[in-house]
Backbone as a chain_set.jsonl record, in Angstrom:
{"seq": "XXXXXXXXXXXXXXXXXXXXXXXXXXXXXXXXXXXXXXXXXXXXXXXXXXXXXXXXXXXXXXXXXXXXXXXXXXXXXXXXXXXXXXXXXXXXXXXXXXXXXXXXXXXXXXXXXXXXXXXXXXXXXXXXXXXXXXXXXXXXXXXXXXXXXXX", "coords": {"N": [[-15.576, 12.496, 9.492], [-12.831, 12.121, 11.503], [-9.854, 13.987, 11.683], [-6.348, 14.758, 12.017], [-5.652, 17.342, 11.55], [-4.472, 20.709, 11.872], [-5.931, 22.709, 10.926], [-8.745, 24.568, 11.342], [-12.054, 23.326, 11.031], [-11.535, 21.823, 8.738], [-12.263, 19.612, 6.07], [-12.407, 16.326, 4.72], [-12.433, 15.317, 1.316], [-13.653, 13.193, -1.17], [-14.009, 10.983, -3.988], [-17.19, 9.567, -4.443], [-17.34, 7.087, -5.63], [-15.035, 5.84, -4.818], [-15.191, 4.355, -2.491], [-13.922, 4.808, -0.116], [-13.558, 6.246, 3.212], [-14.765, 9.475, 4.101], [-15.387, 12.974, 4.798], [-16.91, 14.402, 2.978], [-18.5, 13.432, 0.029], [-18.027, 13.326, -3.455], [-19.145, 13.54, -6.875], [-19.528, 13.174, -10.474], [-20.04, 16.34, -11.906], [-20.474, 17.73, -9.518], [-19.712, 20.634, -7.491], [-17.008, 22.051, -5.77], [-16.619, 24.448, -3.473], [-14.562, 27.318, -2.774], [-14.627, 29.935, -1.116], [-15.343, 32.446, -3.354], [-14.538, 31.005, -5.506], [-14.525, 27.93, -7.382], [-14.138, 24.368, -7.808], [-14.91, 22.104, -10.298], [-16.178, 18.794, -10.549], [-15.157, 16.037, -12.428], [-15.745, 12.759, -13.345], [-13.175, 10.482, -13.766], [-12.427, 7.666, -14.114], [-10.184, 5.094, -15.031], [-7.775, 4.647, -13.599], [-7.973, 4.086, -10.982], [-11.118, 3.009, -9.594], [-12.291, 5.181, -8.318], [-11.202, 7.529, -9.349], [-11.06, 10.995, -9.965], [-11.237, 14.152, -11.659], [-10.53, 17.427, -10.855], [-11.581, 20.572, -11.948], [-11.177, 24.011, -12.858], [-13.757, 26.469, -13.2], [-15.426, 27.942, -16.115], [-16.419, 30.496, -16.01], [-16.317, 34.116, -16.071], [-15.379, 35.125, -13.674], [-13.711, 33.227, -12.674], [-10.47, 31.598, -12.362], [-8.251, 32.092, -15.131], [-5.932, 30.917, -17.603], [-8.053, 27.983, -17.662], [-7.77, 25.358, -15.209], [-6.846, 21.968, -14.614], [-6.881, 19.42, -12.312], [-5.594, 16.474, -12.315], [-5.064, 14.129, -10.915], [-3.981, 10.822, -11.122], [-4.951, 10.189, -13.59], [-4.207, 11.576, -15.949], [-0.888, 11.981, -16.524], [2.097, 13.916, -16.974], [2.907, 13.528, -20.186], [2.113, 10.885, -19.985], [0.207, 8.394, -18.155], [-1.679, 7.103, -15.363], [-1.192, 3.796, -13.972], [-3.181, 0.901, -14.839], [-3.564, -1.552, -13.821], [-4.353, -2.341, -11.293], [-6.419, -2.052, -8.29], [-9.044, -2.089, -9.357], [-8.749, -0.953, -11.862], [-9.043, -0.08, -15.383], [-7.921, -0.189, -18.617], [-9.337, 0.364, -20.953], [-11.54, 1.878, -20.003], [-10.171, 4.033, -18.777], [-8.952, 5.284, -20.979], [-11.242, 6.144, -22.391], [-12.353, 7.834, -20.438], [-10.398, 9.877, -20.145], [-10.296, 10.93, -22.758], [-12.919, 11.842, -23.089], [-13.482, 13.472, -20.875], [-11.294, 15.077, -20.112], [-9.61, 15.725, -22.335], [-11.414, 17.133, -23.83], [-11.542, 19.636, -22.828], [-10.609, 23.148, -23.165], [-7.653, 23.723, -25.168], [-5.683, 25.286, -23.952], [-5.954, 24.776, -21.295], [-4.512, 24.286, -18.185], [-2.757, 21.492, -16.978], [-2.406, 19.782, -14.036], [-0.901, 17.165, -12.695], [-1.087, 14.498, -10.201], [1.463, 13.688, -9.559], [4.8, 13.453, -10.946], [7.148, 11.585, -12.733], [9.474, 12.628, -13.729], [9.949, 15.087, -12.711], [8.472, 17.242, -13.688], [5.875, 19.734, -13.462], [3.6, 20.87, -14.607], [1.456, 20.841, -17.475], [-0.318, 21.225, -20.582], [-3.649, 20.795, -21.912], [-3.525, 20.864, -24.705], [-0.772, 20.282, -25.199], [-0.634, 17.649, -24.194], [-2.456, 16.379, -25.868], [-0.968, 16.369, -28.186], [1.591, 15.283, -27.535], [1.547, 13.212, -25.611], [2.728, 10.119, -24.814], [1.262, 7.81, -24.507], [-1.542, 8.359, -24.537], [-2.034, 9.56, -26.979], [-2.257, 7.625, -28.796], [-4.311, 5.25, -30.699], [-7.248, 3.643, -29.331], [-6.996, 0.794, -29.134], [-4.202, 0.363, -29.402], [-3.356, 1.815, -27.172], [-4.486, 0.232, -25.102], [-2.978, -2.112, -25.451], [-0.411, -1.14, -24.853], [-0.777, -0.502, -22.143], [-1.228, -3.011, -21.108], [1.189, -4.181, -21.343], [3.967, -5.276, -19.589], [6.492, -4.41, -19.943], [6.545, -1.802, -20.714], [7.765, 1.364, -20.063], [7.36, 4.036, -17.744]], "CA": [[-14.346, 11.754, 9.669], [-11.903, 12.882, 12.331], [-8.477, 14.011, 11.209], [-5.444, 15.392, 12.977], [-5.238, 18.624, 10.994], [-4.521, 21.891, 12.724], [-6.75, 23.688, 10.22], [-10.114, 24.456, 11.862], [-13.16, 23.007, 10.12], [-11.086, 21.142, 7.527], [-13.04, 18.427, 5.716], [-11.842, 15.483, 3.666], [-13.316, 15.199, 0.158], [-13.209, 12.094, -2.022], [-15.007, 10.464, -4.916], [-18.145, 8.603, -3.896], [-17.038, 5.785, -6.227], [-13.81, 5.266, -4.258], [-15.486, 3.443, -1.396], [-13.153, 5.204, 1.069], [-14.257, 7.109, 4.163], [-14.47, 10.904, 3.997], [-16.449, 13.85, 5.289], [-17.734, 14.833, 1.852], [-18.362, 12.604, -1.167], [-18.354, 14.053, -4.678], [-19.248, 12.765, -8.111], [-19.623, 13.948, -11.711], [-20.851, 17.544, -11.916], [-20.466, 18.469, -8.248], [-18.788, 21.76, -7.369], [-16.392, 22.244, -4.457], [-16.426, 25.899, -3.386], [-13.531, 27.945, -1.951], [-15.031, 31.335, -1.202], [-16.013, 32.723, -4.624], [-13.985, 30.113, -6.526], [-14.953, 26.544, -7.239], [-13.61, 23.312, -8.66], [-15.952, 21.187, -10.728], [-15.73, 17.401, -10.526], [-15.424, 15.141, -13.55], [-15.332, 11.38, -13.078], [-12.176, 10.027, -14.738], [-11.868, 6.358, -13.835], [-10.002, 3.919, -14.281], [-6.535, 4.312, -12.899], [-8.747, 3.382, -9.959], [-12.544, 3.265, -9.788], [-12.694, 6.455, -7.751], [-10.454, 8.683, -9.862], [-11.789, 12.164, -10.434], [-10.454, 15.326, -12.022], [-11.108, 18.705, -10.45], [-11.164, 21.612, -12.874], [-11.738, 25.332, -12.589], [-14.881, 26.817, -14.056], [-15.146, 28.811, -17.253], [-17.035, 31.812, -15.827], [-15.34, 35.212, -16.115], [-14.814, 35.382, -12.347], [-12.884, 32.083, -12.307], [-9.104, 31.743, -12.896], [-8.02, 31.787, -16.541], [-6.645, 29.829, -18.248], [-8.611, 26.97, -16.77], [-6.821, 24.395, -14.656], [-7.38, 20.641, -14.326], [-6.072, 18.654, -11.366], [-5.971, 15.193, -12.914], [-4.666, 12.945, -10.164], [-3.151, 9.945, -11.945], [-5.592, 9.895, -14.878], [-3.248, 12.078, -16.936], [0.4, 12.461, -16.044], [2.739, 14.64, -18.063], [3.357, 12.582, -21.217], [1.774, 9.527, -19.59], [-1.02, 8.235, -17.373], [-1.534, 6.144, -14.275], [-1.357, 2.368, -14.26], [-4.565, 0.418, -14.801], [-3.519, -2.979, -13.497], [-4.671, -2.603, -9.89], [-7.506, -1.285, -7.674], [-10.21, -1.998, -10.226], [-8.46, -0.164, -13.055], [-9.379, -0.597, -16.708], [-7.313, 0.661, -19.64], [-10.397, 0.802, -21.866], [-12.305, 2.953, -19.367], [-9.31, 5.199, -18.58], [-8.832, 5.943, -22.283], [-12.506, 6.834, -22.659], [-12.489, 8.908, -19.45], [-9.487, 10.979, -20.471], [-10.678, 11.551, -24.027], [-14.224, 12.508, -23.006], [-13.608, 14.383, -19.734], [-10.145, 15.983, -19.978], [-9.158, 16.2, -23.642], [-12.445, 17.998, -24.406], [-11.351, 20.977, -22.27], [-9.817, 23.993, -24.071], [-6.257, 23.294, -25.26], [-4.806, 26.042, -23.05], [-6.197, 24.36, -19.913], [-3.314, 23.788, -17.514], [-2.924, 20.185, -16.344], [-1.56, 19.533, -12.869], [-1.093, 15.79, -12.243], [-0.768, 14.231, -8.792], [2.924, 13.59, -9.456], [5.474, 13.237, -12.221], [8.373, 10.827, -12.499], [10.633, 13.346, -14.263], [10.06, 16.377, -12.045], [7.643, 18.288, -14.284], [4.734, 20.052, -12.602], [2.42, 21.343, -15.333], [1.375, 20.702, -18.923], [-1.614, 21.734, -21.034], [-4.421, 19.827, -22.679], [-2.971, 20.854, -26.06], [0.5, 19.547, -25.214], [-0.889, 16.219, -24.004], [-3.092, 15.887, -27.097], [0.068, 16.208, -29.211], [2.842, 14.621, -27.15], [1.424, 12.153, -24.613], [3.201, 8.894, -25.466], [0.256, 6.753, -24.4], [-2.913, 8.776, -24.825], [-2.176, 9.998, -28.375], [-2.464, 6.42, -29.607], [-5.697, 4.806, -30.785], [-7.632, 2.918, -28.117], [-6.439, -0.563, -29.12], [-2.77, 0.479, -29.117], [-3.265, 2.227, -25.772], [-4.755, -0.934, -24.255], [-1.814, -2.995, -25.555], [0.673, -0.511, -24.083], [-1.069, -0.611, -20.714], [-1.138, -4.42, -20.737], [2.585, -4.587, -21.446], [4.749, -5.046, -18.364], [7.803, -3.859, -20.282], [6.428, -0.377, -21.047], [8.296, 2.21, -18.989], [6.715, 5.343, -17.554]], "C": [[-13.381, 12.634, 10.45], [-10.505, 12.826, 11.725], [-7.637, 14.788, 12.203], [-4.964, 16.755, 12.5], [-5.339, 19.741, 12.02], [-5.301, 23.014, 12.053], [-8.188, 23.529, 10.708], [-11.117, 24.169, 10.745], [-12.725, 22.37, 8.804], [-11.916, 19.887, 7.314], [-12.307, 17.639, 4.638], [-12.895, 15.298, 2.574], [-12.769, 14.093, -0.725], [-14.354, 11.659, -2.933], [-15.9, 9.442, -4.221], [-17.83, 7.191, -4.388], [-15.825, 5.103, -5.608], [-14.081, 4.221, -3.19], [-14.733, 3.762, -0.119], [-13.994, 6.11, 1.965], [-13.808, 8.556, 3.988], [-15.618, 11.689, 4.61], [-17.435, 14.203, 4.18], [-17.438, 13.926, 0.66], [-18.81, 13.406, -2.387], [-18.443, 13.085, -5.846], [-19.446, 13.723, -9.278], [-20.56, 15.146, -11.56], [-20.904, 18.328, -10.62], [-19.474, 19.622, -8.318], [-18.313, 21.846, -5.927], [-16.0, 23.713, -4.391], [-15.332, 26.28, -2.415], [-13.801, 29.438, -2.004], [-15.812, 31.548, -2.481], [-15.532, 31.828, -5.757], [-14.507, 28.704, -6.31], [-14.151, 25.639, -8.16], [-14.782, 22.416, -9.013], [-15.358, 19.784, -10.822], [-16.128, 16.709, -11.826], [-14.911, 13.759, -13.164], [-14.374, 10.941, -14.177], [-11.568, 8.693, -14.307], [-11.165, 5.87, -15.095], [-8.542, 3.624, -14.005], [-6.978, 3.54, -11.661], [-10.209, 3.748, -10.2], [-12.957, 4.659, -9.34], [-11.968, 7.67, -8.29], [-11.393, 9.772, -10.353], [-10.788, 13.24, -10.82], [-11.221, 16.545, -11.554], [-10.66, 19.742, -11.471], [-11.859, 22.919, -12.544], [-12.816, 25.645, -13.616], [-14.504, 27.765, -15.177], [-15.811, 30.182, -17.146], [-15.952, 32.89, -15.749], [-14.712, 35.507, -14.758], [-13.963, 34.218, -11.833], [-11.497, 32.247, -12.935], [-9.019, 31.33, -14.367], [-6.517, 31.803, -16.787], [-7.153, 28.831, -17.216], [-7.503, 26.03, -16.314], [-7.546, 23.082, -14.397], [-6.383, 19.916, -13.43], [-6.455, 17.197, -11.583], [-5.644, 13.959, -12.086], [-3.711, 12.117, -10.999], [-3.803, 9.597, -13.281], [-4.697, 10.341, -16.024], [-2.022, 12.546, -16.179], [1.014, 13.243, -17.202], [3.42, 13.624, -18.974], [3.095, 11.129, -20.834], [0.43, 9.483, -18.89], [-0.755, 7.198, -16.293], [-1.739, 4.713, -14.745], [-2.833, 1.981, -14.169], [-4.65, -1.04, -14.365], [-3.772, -3.282, -12.025], [-5.827, -1.722, -9.45], [-8.68, -1.064, -8.623], [-9.997, -1.228, -11.503], [-8.839, -0.87, -14.341], [-8.788, 0.34, -17.753], [-8.361, 1.177, -20.622], [-11.161, 1.99, -21.269], [-11.45, 4.199, -19.143], [-9.174, 5.981, -19.883], [-10.087, 6.76, -22.583], [-12.698, 8.01, -21.707], [-11.653, 10.119, -19.827], [-9.948, 11.699, -21.735], [-12.02, 12.279, -23.951], [-14.296, 13.579, -21.92], [-12.476, 15.398, -19.605], [-9.751, 16.564, -21.333], [-10.217, 17.007, -24.384], [-12.385, 19.416, -23.83], [-10.548, 21.82, -23.262], [-8.332, 23.619, -24.025], [-5.323, 24.07, -24.348], [-5.056, 25.726, -21.575], [-4.917, 23.774, -19.333], [-3.633, 22.475, -16.82], [-1.897, 20.046, -15.231], [-1.823, 18.106, -12.404], [-0.73, 15.638, -10.765], [0.736, 14.166, -8.565], [3.492, 13.411, -10.852], [6.804, 12.567, -11.931], [9.63, 11.529, -12.993], [10.756, 14.75, -13.697], [9.27, 17.512, -12.663], [6.43, 18.535, -13.399], [3.478, 20.449, -13.36], [2.574, 21.094, -16.831], [0.09, 21.409, -19.345], [-2.351, 20.62, -21.763], [-3.845, 19.73, -24.092], [-1.67, 20.078, -26.166], [0.257, 18.054, -25.085], [-1.585, 15.612, -25.218], [-2.063, 15.623, -28.19], [1.193, 15.263, -28.799], [2.721, 13.481, -26.143], [1.694, 10.808, -25.278], [2.202, 7.744, -25.404], [-1.088, 7.198, -24.974], [-3.115, 9.362, -26.215], [-2.416, 8.814, -29.309], [-3.958, 6.133, -29.75], [-5.978, 3.898, -29.586], [-7.019, 1.519, -28.039], [-4.945, -0.54, -28.785], [-2.552, 0.873, -27.666], [-3.468, 1.03, -24.846], [-3.591, -1.918, -24.294], [-0.627, -2.444, -24.771], [0.448, -0.735, -22.595], [-0.977, -2.057, -20.223], [0.303, -4.916, -20.703], [3.336, -4.279, -20.155], [6.103, -4.43, -18.669], [7.741, -2.373, -20.614], [6.854, 0.454, -19.848], [7.555, 3.534, -18.94], [7.654, 6.431, -17.995]], "O": [[-13.15, 13.783, 10.075], [-10.032, 11.768, 11.309], [-8.168, 15.405, 13.127], [-3.963, 17.267, 13.003], [-6.184, 19.714, 12.915], [-5.33, 24.139, 12.551], [-8.791, 22.474, 10.513], [-11.017, 24.721, 9.649], [-13.492, 22.382, 7.841], [-12.236, 19.179, 8.269], [-11.667, 18.214, 3.758], [-14.083, 15.143, 2.857], [-11.57, 14.048, -1.002], [-15.521, 11.943, -2.663], [-15.42, 8.566, -3.502], [-18.025, 6.216, -3.662], [-15.6, 3.916, -5.842], [-13.285, 3.3, -3.005], [-14.889, 3.052, 0.874], [-15.005, 6.667, 1.537], [-12.63, 8.83, 3.757], [-16.681, 11.14, 4.902], [-18.641, 14.291, 4.412], [-16.28, 13.682, 0.324], [-19.841, 14.079, -2.357], [-17.902, 11.98, -5.816], [-19.521, 14.937, -9.089], [-21.711, 15.003, -11.147], [-21.336, 19.481, -10.617], [-18.521, 19.593, -9.097], [-19.1, 21.73, -4.988], [-15.153, 24.171, -5.158], [-15.177, 25.658, -1.363], [-13.252, 30.134, -2.858], [-16.841, 30.904, -2.686], [-16.071, 31.892, -6.862], [-14.885, 28.331, -5.2], [-13.569, 26.082, -9.15], [-15.554, 22.015, -8.143], [-14.18, 19.616, -11.137], [-17.276, 16.785, -12.265], [-13.775, 13.613, -12.712], [-14.698, 11.01, -15.363], [-10.352, 8.584, -14.151], [-11.588, 6.261, -16.184], [-8.101, 2.485, -14.154], [-6.431, 2.486, -11.336], [-10.501, 4.694, -10.932], [-13.869, 5.253, -9.914], [-12.109, 8.756, -7.728], [-12.373, 9.515, -11.052], [-9.644, 13.238, -10.367], [-12.414, 16.683, -11.821], [-9.482, 19.79, -11.824], [-12.975, 22.938, -12.025], [-12.788, 25.154, -14.744], [-13.407, 28.323, -15.195], [-15.771, 30.956, -18.102], [-14.806, 32.603, -15.402], [-13.624, 36.081, -14.694], [-13.541, 34.227, -10.677], [-11.354, 32.955, -13.931], [-9.633, 30.35, -14.788], [-5.847, 32.659, -16.21], [-6.736, 28.837, -16.058], [-6.45, 25.922, -16.943], [-8.715, 23.076, -14.009], [-5.198, 19.813, -13.749], [-7.492, 16.736, -11.106], [-5.925, 12.842, -12.521], [-2.733, 12.644, -11.53], [-3.26, 8.788, -14.033], [-4.454, 9.581, -16.961], [-2.109, 13.404, -15.3], [0.476, 13.22, -18.309], [4.377, 12.955, -18.583], [3.789, 10.232, -21.314], [-0.381, 10.402, -19.008], [0.264, 6.508, -16.31], [-2.37, 4.456, -15.77], [-3.626, 2.651, -13.507], [-5.688, -1.683, -14.524], [-3.44, -4.371, -11.555], [-6.184, -0.765, -10.136], [-9.24, 0.031, -8.679], [-10.967, -0.876, -12.175], [-8.944, -2.095, -14.387], [-9.112, 1.527, -17.778], [-8.273, 2.319, -21.073], [-11.398, 2.987, -21.951], [-11.946, 5.314, -19.301], [-9.271, 7.208, -19.885], [-10.002, 7.922, -22.981], [-13.157, 9.072, -22.125], [-12.143, 11.248, -19.829], [-9.985, 12.928, -21.778], [-12.232, 13.244, -24.685], [-15.097, 14.507, -22.032], [-12.679, 16.474, -19.043], [-9.579, 17.776, -21.457], [-9.943, 17.519, -25.469], [-13.103, 20.301, -24.296], [-9.868, 21.261, -24.122], [-7.815, 23.245, -22.972], [-4.258, 23.561, -23.996], [-4.442, 26.335, -20.699], [-4.313, 22.876, -19.919], [-4.659, 22.355, -16.149], [-0.692, 20.174, -15.449], [-2.852, 17.846, -11.782], [-0.141, 16.535, -10.162], [1.224, 14.546, -7.501], [2.751, 13.238, -11.819], [7.505, 12.942, -10.991], [10.739, 11.077, -12.71], [11.59, 15.529, -14.16], [9.382, 18.65, -12.206], [6.003, 17.643, -12.666], [2.383, 20.373, -12.803], [3.678, 21.134, -17.375], [-0.521, 22.117, -18.544], [-1.751, 19.629, -22.178], [-3.694, 18.629, -24.621], [-1.478, 19.305, -27.105], [0.881, 17.266, -25.797], [-1.334, 14.457, -25.562], [-2.265, 14.747, -29.031], [1.699, 14.514, -29.634], [3.726, 12.834, -25.848], [0.977, 10.405, -26.194], [2.302, 6.798, -26.186], [-1.69, 6.501, -25.79], [-4.251, 9.637, -26.602], [-2.74, 8.998, -30.482], [-4.776, 6.696, -29.022], [-5.053, 3.443, -28.913], [-6.567, 1.108, -26.971], [-4.48, -1.339, -27.972], [-1.668, 0.335, -27.0], [-2.698, 0.84, -23.904], [-3.25, -2.503, -23.265], [0.082, -3.196, -24.103], [1.37, -1.113, -21.871], [-0.681, -2.298, -19.053], [0.597, -5.95, -20.104], [3.334, -3.14, -19.688], [6.795, -3.976, -17.758], [8.784, -1.741, -20.779], [6.35, 0.259, -18.742], [7.172, 4.083, -19.973], [7.311, 7.611, -17.921]]}, "num_chains": 1, "name": "protein.A"}
């Protein structure tokens, strides 16, 4: 895929499940290398079908504490909408709880954006304080279906 970047040999990387065009497609378990460092891919749909979380490895030569770049799957004290682009509140809940909340509690979470200006949280903080994802699955689905729930 041709891009207008001024960085030589830059490649676009995206989830294979997204259906979008890119130079490199990734899916669950793939590793994206940056010299001696890598990010591992975990599939975390369903803000959109192609949502993935990149996280740093747990080997001694990788950054510690671990980091997770969650896109819109987990926001700080919230999560991305599930009412468009093939989203599913049931699947998002399962994705987050099985793929992100199983990481060590000191794992740093960096979402794609935040509506209140925060930039980082931890798995432990989100397990305790996330206003949506700390609920049981049925309550979470009701919250996500509600048009009056504010981010």
